[in-house]
Short mmCIF file of C-alpha atoms in Angstrom, two decimals:
data_model
loop_
_atom_site.label_atom_id
_atom_site.label_comp_id
_atom_site.label_asym_id
_atom_site.label_seq_id
_atom_site.Cartn_x
_atom_site.Cartn_y
_atom_site.Cartn_z
CA MET A 635 6.85 -29.65 -56.95
CA ASP A 636 3.40 -27.88 -57.23
CA PRO A 637 2.93 -23.82 -57.82
CA ILE A 638 2.09 -23.15 -54.31
CA SER A 639 4.88 -25.13 -53.28
CA LYS A 640 6.97 -22.78 -56.05
CA ALA A 641 5.90 -19.82 -55.28
CA LEU A 642 6.74 -20.61 -51.05
CA GLU A 643 10.49 -21.38 -52.52
CA ARG A 644 11.04 -18.77 -54.33
CA ALA A 645 8.74 -16.21 -51.45
CA LYS A 646 12.57 -17.86 -49.45
CA GLN A 647 14.52 -17.02 -51.46
CA ASN A 648 13.72 -12.94 -52.25
CA GLN A 649 13.31 -12.49 -49.03
CA SER A 650 16.93 -11.54 -46.29
CA VAL A 651 16.29 -11.28 -42.91
CA SER A 652 18.92 -8.83 -42.36
CA GLY A 653 17.11 -6.96 -44.88
CA TRP A 654 14.18 -6.30 -43.41
CA VAL A 655 13.47 -3.27 -41.06
CA ASN A 656 12.68 -2.91 -37.58
CA PRO A 657 10.48 -0.28 -36.60
CA SER A 658 11.47 0.55 -33.37
CA GLN A 659 14.81 2.05 -35.06
CA ALA A 660 13.00 4.34 -37.13
CA GLY A 661 12.13 7.06 -34.86
CA ALA A 662 11.21 5.25 -31.77
CA VAL A 663 9.22 6.99 -29.34
CA ALA A 664 8.37 7.07 -25.53
CA LEU A 665 5.50 4.04 -24.98
CA PRO A 666 3.07 3.70 -22.10
CA GLN A 667 4.75 1.48 -19.74
CA ASP A 668 0.94 -0.27 -18.85
CA LEU A 669 -2.40 -1.16 -21.18
CA PRO A 670 -5.45 -0.18 -20.23
CA SER A 671 -7.00 -2.50 -17.79
CA ALA A 672 -10.04 -4.12 -19.86
CA GLY A 673 -13.31 -2.01 -19.07
CA ASN A 674 -15.56 -5.70 -19.57
CA THR A 675 -14.49 -9.78 -18.38
CA VAL A 676 -15.88 -12.18 -19.87
CA GLU A 677 -15.00 -16.26 -19.24
CA LEU A 678 -14.50 -18.18 -22.79
CA ASP A 679 -16.09 -21.58 -23.13
CA PRO A 680 -14.33 -24.79 -23.99
CA LYS A 681 -16.75 -25.91 -26.22
CA VAL A 682 -16.93 -23.57 -27.95
CA LEU A 683 -13.59 -22.91 -28.88
CA HIS A 684 -13.08 -26.46 -29.57
CA ASN A 685 -16.39 -26.31 -32.29
CA ASN A 686 -13.94 -23.36 -33.53
CA SER A 687 -11.14 -25.31 -34.72
CA LEU A 688 -8.60 -23.27 -31.21
CA LEU A 689 -6.82 -24.28 -28.45
CA SER A 690 -9.46 -25.35 -25.84
CA GLY A 691 -7.62 -25.88 -22.56
CA ASP A 692 -9.56 -28.59 -22.01
CA SER A 693 -9.74 -32.79 -22.27
CA LEU A 694 -11.30 -31.65 -26.28
CA GLU A 695 -7.92 -30.47 -27.21
CA ASP A 696 -6.14 -32.44 -30.09
CA PRO A 697 -1.89 -32.49 -28.87
CA ALA A 698 -1.38 -32.40 -32.58
CA ILE A 699 -2.12 -29.61 -33.04
CA THR A 700 -1.49 -27.94 -29.83
CA ASP A 701 2.23 -28.89 -31.27
CA LYS A 702 1.78 -27.26 -34.17
CA TYR A 703 0.67 -23.56 -32.76
CA ARG A 704 3.13 -24.36 -29.99
CA LEU A 705 5.52 -24.70 -32.90
CA LEU A 706 4.60 -21.60 -34.97
CA ARG A 707 4.53 -19.12 -31.69
CA THR A 708 7.85 -20.40 -30.52
CA LYS A 709 9.11 -18.83 -34.44
CA ILE A 710 7.11 -16.16 -34.69
CA LEU A 711 8.26 -15.01 -31.16
CA GLN A 712 11.51 -15.89 -31.94
CA ILE A 713 11.68 -13.53 -35.20
CA MET A 714 9.76 -10.56 -32.60
CA ARG A 715 11.88 -11.08 -29.95
CA ALA A 716 15.19 -10.58 -31.90
CA ASN A 717 14.62 -7.38 -33.78
CA SER A 718 12.66 -6.16 -31.37
CA TRP A 719 8.80 -6.28 -32.30
CA LYS A 720 6.10 -6.03 -30.41
CA SER A 721 3.37 -6.39 -33.29
CA ILE A 722 2.28 -9.04 -35.75
CA GLY A 723 -0.48 -9.08 -38.77
CA ILE A 724 -2.04 -12.00 -39.97
CA THR A 725 -3.52 -12.22 -43.83
CA SER A 726 -4.14 -13.95 -46.46
CA PRO A 727 -4.19 -13.92 -50.40
CA GLY A 728 -8.38 -14.10 -50.36
CA ALA A 729 -11.26 -15.98 -48.37
CA LYS A 730 -11.27 -19.09 -46.66
CA ALA A 731 -7.41 -19.75 -46.23
CA GLY A 732 -7.44 -20.26 -42.18
CA LYS A 733 -6.14 -16.40 -41.44
CA SER A 734 -8.34 -16.26 -39.17
CA VAL A 735 -8.27 -19.33 -36.92
CA THR A 736 -5.26 -18.67 -37.16
CA SER A 737 -4.88 -15.90 -35.64
CA CYS A 738 -6.94 -17.27 -32.82
CA ASN A 739 -5.24 -19.50 -31.97
CA LEU A 740 -1.16 -17.84 -32.43
CA ALA A 741 -2.87 -15.04 -29.84
CA LEU A 742 -3.84 -18.30 -27.39
CA SER A 743 -0.80 -20.24 -27.75
CA ILE A 744 1.24 -17.22 -26.19
CA ALA A 745 -0.92 -16.12 -24.01
CA ARG A 746 -1.33 -20.13 -22.75
CA GLU A 747 3.02 -19.29 -22.53
CA GLY A 748 2.08 -17.13 -19.75
CA ASN A 749 5.84 -15.01 -20.70
CA HIS A 750 3.45 -12.17 -22.31
CA GLN A 751 -0.11 -10.81 -22.06
CA ALA A 752 -1.17 -11.20 -25.52
CA VAL A 753 -3.54 -8.77 -27.50
CA LEU A 754 -5.71 -10.01 -30.08
CA VAL A 755 -7.32 -7.03 -32.51
CA ASP A 756 -9.83 -8.66 -34.83
CA ALA A 757 -9.38 -5.25 -38.11
CA ASP A 758 -10.65 -7.33 -40.57
CA ILE A 759 -13.67 -4.14 -41.13
CA ARG A 760 -14.81 -6.35 -43.90
CA LYS A 761 -15.81 -9.45 -42.02
CA PRO A 762 -14.82 -9.66 -38.62
CA THR A 763 -14.78 -12.80 -37.27
CA ILE A 764 -12.86 -13.51 -33.46
CA ALA A 765 -15.88 -12.53 -31.56
CA GLU A 766 -18.34 -15.42 -32.73
CA TYR A 767 -14.80 -17.87 -32.86
CA MET A 768 -14.87 -17.64 -29.20
CA GLY A 769 -17.79 -16.67 -28.22
CA ILE A 770 -17.47 -13.33 -26.87
CA GLU A 771 -20.57 -11.33 -26.76
CA SER A 772 -19.39 -7.61 -26.42
CA GLU A 773 -21.67 -4.13 -26.56
CA LEU A 774 -18.63 -2.32 -27.68
CA ALA A 775 -15.97 -3.13 -30.65
CA LEU A 776 -12.40 -1.40 -32.08
CA PRO A 777 -15.15 1.05 -34.37
CA ASP A 778 -16.56 2.05 -30.85
CA TYR A 779 -13.19 3.24 -30.69
CA LEU A 780 -12.17 3.87 -34.12
CA LEU A 781 -14.46 6.66 -34.71
CA GLY A 782 -14.21 8.06 -31.09
CA ARG A 783 -17.26 6.91 -29.59
CA SER A 784 -15.53 5.20 -26.80
CA SER A 785 -12.12 5.03 -24.42
CA LEU A 786 -9.52 1.92 -24.62
CA PRO A 787 -10.37 0.39 -22.01
CA GLN A 788 -14.31 0.59 -22.47
CA VAL A 789 -13.40 -1.63 -25.48
CA LEU A 790 -11.03 -4.11 -24.50
CA VAL A 791 -11.95 -7.14 -22.97
CA GLY A 792 -10.70 -9.34 -20.21
CA ILE A 793 -10.29 -13.42 -20.32
CA SER A 794 -11.20 -14.70 -16.98
CA ASN A 795 -9.80 -18.19 -17.23
CA TRP A 796 -6.74 -17.42 -20.50
CA SER A 797 -5.17 -14.23 -17.84
CA HIS A 798 -2.51 -13.37 -20.71
CA LEU A 799 -5.26 -12.98 -23.05
CA SER A 800 -7.47 -9.84 -24.11
CA VAL A 801 -9.41 -9.35 -27.06
CA LEU A 802 -10.96 -6.26 -28.85
CA CYS A 803 -13.63 -7.42 -30.81
CA GLY A 804 -14.44 -5.92 -34.39
CA ALA A 805 -18.80 -4.61 -34.86
CA PRO A 806 -21.43 -7.35 -36.33
CA GLU A 807 -20.19 -7.08 -40.59
CA GLY A 808 -21.83 -4.18 -42.60
CA ALA A 809 -22.38 -2.60 -39.00
CA SER A 810 -19.37 -1.08 -38.50
CA GLY A 811 -19.18 2.26 -40.27
CA LEU A 812 -15.53 2.06 -40.55
CA THR A 813 -13.47 2.65 -43.70
CA PRO A 814 -9.59 1.79 -44.34
CA GLU A 815 -8.23 5.34 -43.92
CA TYR A 816 -9.41 4.94 -40.48
CA LEU A 817 -7.09 1.45 -39.85
CA LYS A 818 -3.93 3.75 -39.98
CA SER A 819 -5.61 7.16 -37.56
CA SER A 820 -3.50 8.07 -34.94
CA ARG A 821 -6.04 5.91 -32.71
CA MET A 822 -5.43 2.87 -34.49
CA SER A 823 -1.07 3.46 -33.50
CA ASP A 824 -2.40 4.27 -29.62
CA ILE A 825 -3.03 0.30 -29.83
CA PHE A 826 -0.21 -0.50 -30.00
CA ALA A 827 1.41 2.15 -27.60
CA SER A 828 2.05 0.05 -24.78
CA ALA A 829 4.75 -2.22 -24.00
CA MET A 830 3.49 -4.24 -20.86
CA THR A 831 0.72 -5.13 -18.94
CA ASN A 832 -0.01 -6.56 -15.33
CA GLY A 833 4.46 -6.50 -15.93
CA TYR A 834 3.99 -8.16 -18.78
CA PRO A 835 5.48 -7.48 -22.35
CA THR A 836 2.39 -6.62 -24.61
CA LEU A 837 2.42 -8.60 -28.01
CA TYR A 838 -0.11 -7.71 -30.45
CA VAL A 839 -1.95 -10.62 -32.38
CA VAL A 840 -4.16 -8.71 -35.65
CA ASP A 841 -6.70 -10.37 -37.82
CA LEU A 842 -6.95 -8.59 -41.11
CA PRO A 843 -8.28 -8.73 -44.38
CA PRO A 844 -7.59 -10.23 -47.74
CA ALA A 845 -4.60 -8.76 -48.69
CA LEU A 846 -5.78 -8.71 -52.60
CA ILE A 847 -9.24 -6.95 -50.74
CA GLY A 848 -8.49 -3.58 -50.86
CA ASP A 849 -5.44 -1.08 -49.46
CA ASP A 850 -6.55 -2.48 -45.36
CA VAL A 851 -3.34 -4.58 -44.68
CA LEU A 852 -1.31 -1.97 -46.51
CA ALA A 853 -3.68 0.43 -43.87
CA VAL A 854 -2.73 -0.77 -40.73
CA SER A 855 0.52 -3.04 -41.77
CA MET A 856 1.73 1.37 -41.00
CA ASN A 857 1.55 0.57 -37.56
CA LEU A 858 2.09 -3.02 -37.26
CA ASP A 859 5.83 -5.00 -37.31
CA CYS A 860 5.77 -7.67 -38.64
CA LEU A 861 2.99 -9.44 -41.39
CA LEU A 862 2.07 -13.70 -41.90
CA VAL A 863 0.46 -14.86 -44.81
CA VAL A 864 -1.19 -17.97 -44.50
CA VAL A 865 -2.43 -19.55 -47.35
CA ASP A 866 -4.97 -22.50 -48.26
CA GLU A 867 -3.00 -25.32 -50.34
CA SER A 868 -6.81 -25.60 -52.08
CA SER A 869 -7.87 -22.14 -52.69
CA THR A 870 -5.32 -20.06 -52.99
CA THR A 871 -2.94 -20.08 -56.77
CA ALA A 872 0.16 -18.84 -57.64
CA ASP A 873 -0.13 -16.04 -59.03
CA ASP A 874 -2.68 -14.62 -55.49
CA LEU A 875 0.15 -15.44 -53.83
CA LYS A 876 3.11 -13.89 -55.95
CA GLN A 877 0.23 -10.82 -56.21
CA THR A 878 0.10 -10.38 -52.53
CA LEU A 879 4.07 -10.90 -51.94
CA ASP A 880 4.11 -8.32 -54.45
CA LEU A 881 2.04 -6.22 -53.06
CA LEU A 882 3.52 -6.04 -49.13
CA GLY A 883 7.22 -5.80 -50.21
CA SER A 884 7.96 -3.07 -48.25
CA CYS A 885 6.07 -4.62 -45.46
CA ASN A 886 8.56 -7.33 -43.11
CA ILE A 887 7.24 -10.79 -43.46
CA VAL A 888 8.34 -13.40 -41.33
CA GLY A 889 7.08 -15.85 -43.15
CA THR A 890 3.72 -18.15 -44.99
CA VAL A 891 1.52 -20.98 -43.01
CA LEU A 892 0.07 -23.19 -45.50
CA ASN A 893 -2.98 -24.98 -44.57
CA ARG A 894 -4.28 -27.96 -45.46
CA SER A 895 -1.42 -29.37 -47.83
CA THR A 896 -1.44 -31.93 -49.81
CA GLU A 897 2.23 -33.01 -49.33
CA LYS A 898 2.95 -34.53 -46.01
CA PRO A 899 6.42 -32.07 -45.50
CA THR A 900 9.44 -34.32 -44.48
CA ASN A 901 10.37 -31.94 -42.11
CA HIS A 902 8.86 -28.56 -39.97
CA GLY A 903 11.24 -27.05 -42.30
CA SER A 904 12.17 -23.34 -41.54
CA TYR A 905 9.34 -20.95 -40.17
CA TYR A 906 12.14 -17.53 -41.18
CA GLN A 907 10.01 -17.71 -44.53
CA TYR A 908 8.22 -21.12 -44.57
CA TYR A 909 6.25 -22.81 -42.64
CA ARG A 910 4.35 -25.47 -43.61
CA ALA A 911 1.00 -27.19 -41.52
CA GLY A 912 0.05 -30.38 -43.60
CA ALA A 913 -2.66 -32.31 -43.89
CA SER A 914 -4.72 -35.43 -41.69
CA GLU A 915 -3.09 -35.39 -38.43
CA GLU A 916 0.12 -33.35 -39.58
CA ALA A 917 -1.69 -29.33 -39.83
CA PRO A 918 -4.70 -27.94 -37.17
CA GLU A 919 -7.66 -28.57 -39.66
CA VAL A 920 -8.77 -25.06 -39.90
CA PRO A 921 -12.84 -23.89 -40.94
CA GLN A 922 -13.36 -22.62 -44.48
CA ASN A 923 -15.27 -19.68 -43.61
CA SER A 924 -12.63 -18.28 -41.63
#
């Protein structure tokens, strides 16, 4: 067994679902009924989505990739539903592991199911990529809201051809003016306060910075119910993974996604701790800059 697989197996053995904290049981407050309507609406270009390894919703979409993300969605929704959770952050030990593509595709897959309203939030204040990957041009972004320059409806982007999806983009790299402190502010918390959108339960998918580059993930995790860790077999070391899991030990980690594995799995495993996406036809490929 390779070092990454050994580290993942140790994580599976050391974590227990029954020991996780349910934030909804820790002094929960009454939630606003509805997410504010998006102030801007755009249409996503299927070709842009496809070129960026995202679910495109057209004939270009690879059924094998669709199935992988459908399985990922189903397993995550099972865990979140069982714990009354509605927000999940997606991170990785370092850069280029595929976390942003995973964030986009998880949100797209949830939106496609049609039973929830998915809100995709780009909280990677160091290197935001969601707008680029999805081909969204928005004058206002998360920093405008967190810095008090705009309201939440003004920065939310509705997607006309994905009616169950809204996006909160990040500012261009280096232009946000944000520090990690803003990620644990009351305005950040207010983003996740709405339980419903147009009559559907709201689920928040939050793309986070890599866990080991600063305290950003710990800062924003205060406002999130759970985390998913994306691991790249070709670039993530076992030590990096161990450091990440130790750092996030106080968080509710729903599992790990292993990208670009050289070892094909014999089955899909138990995503409660461990979802392995194998190489070639066994897994969605993700770009190296994600």
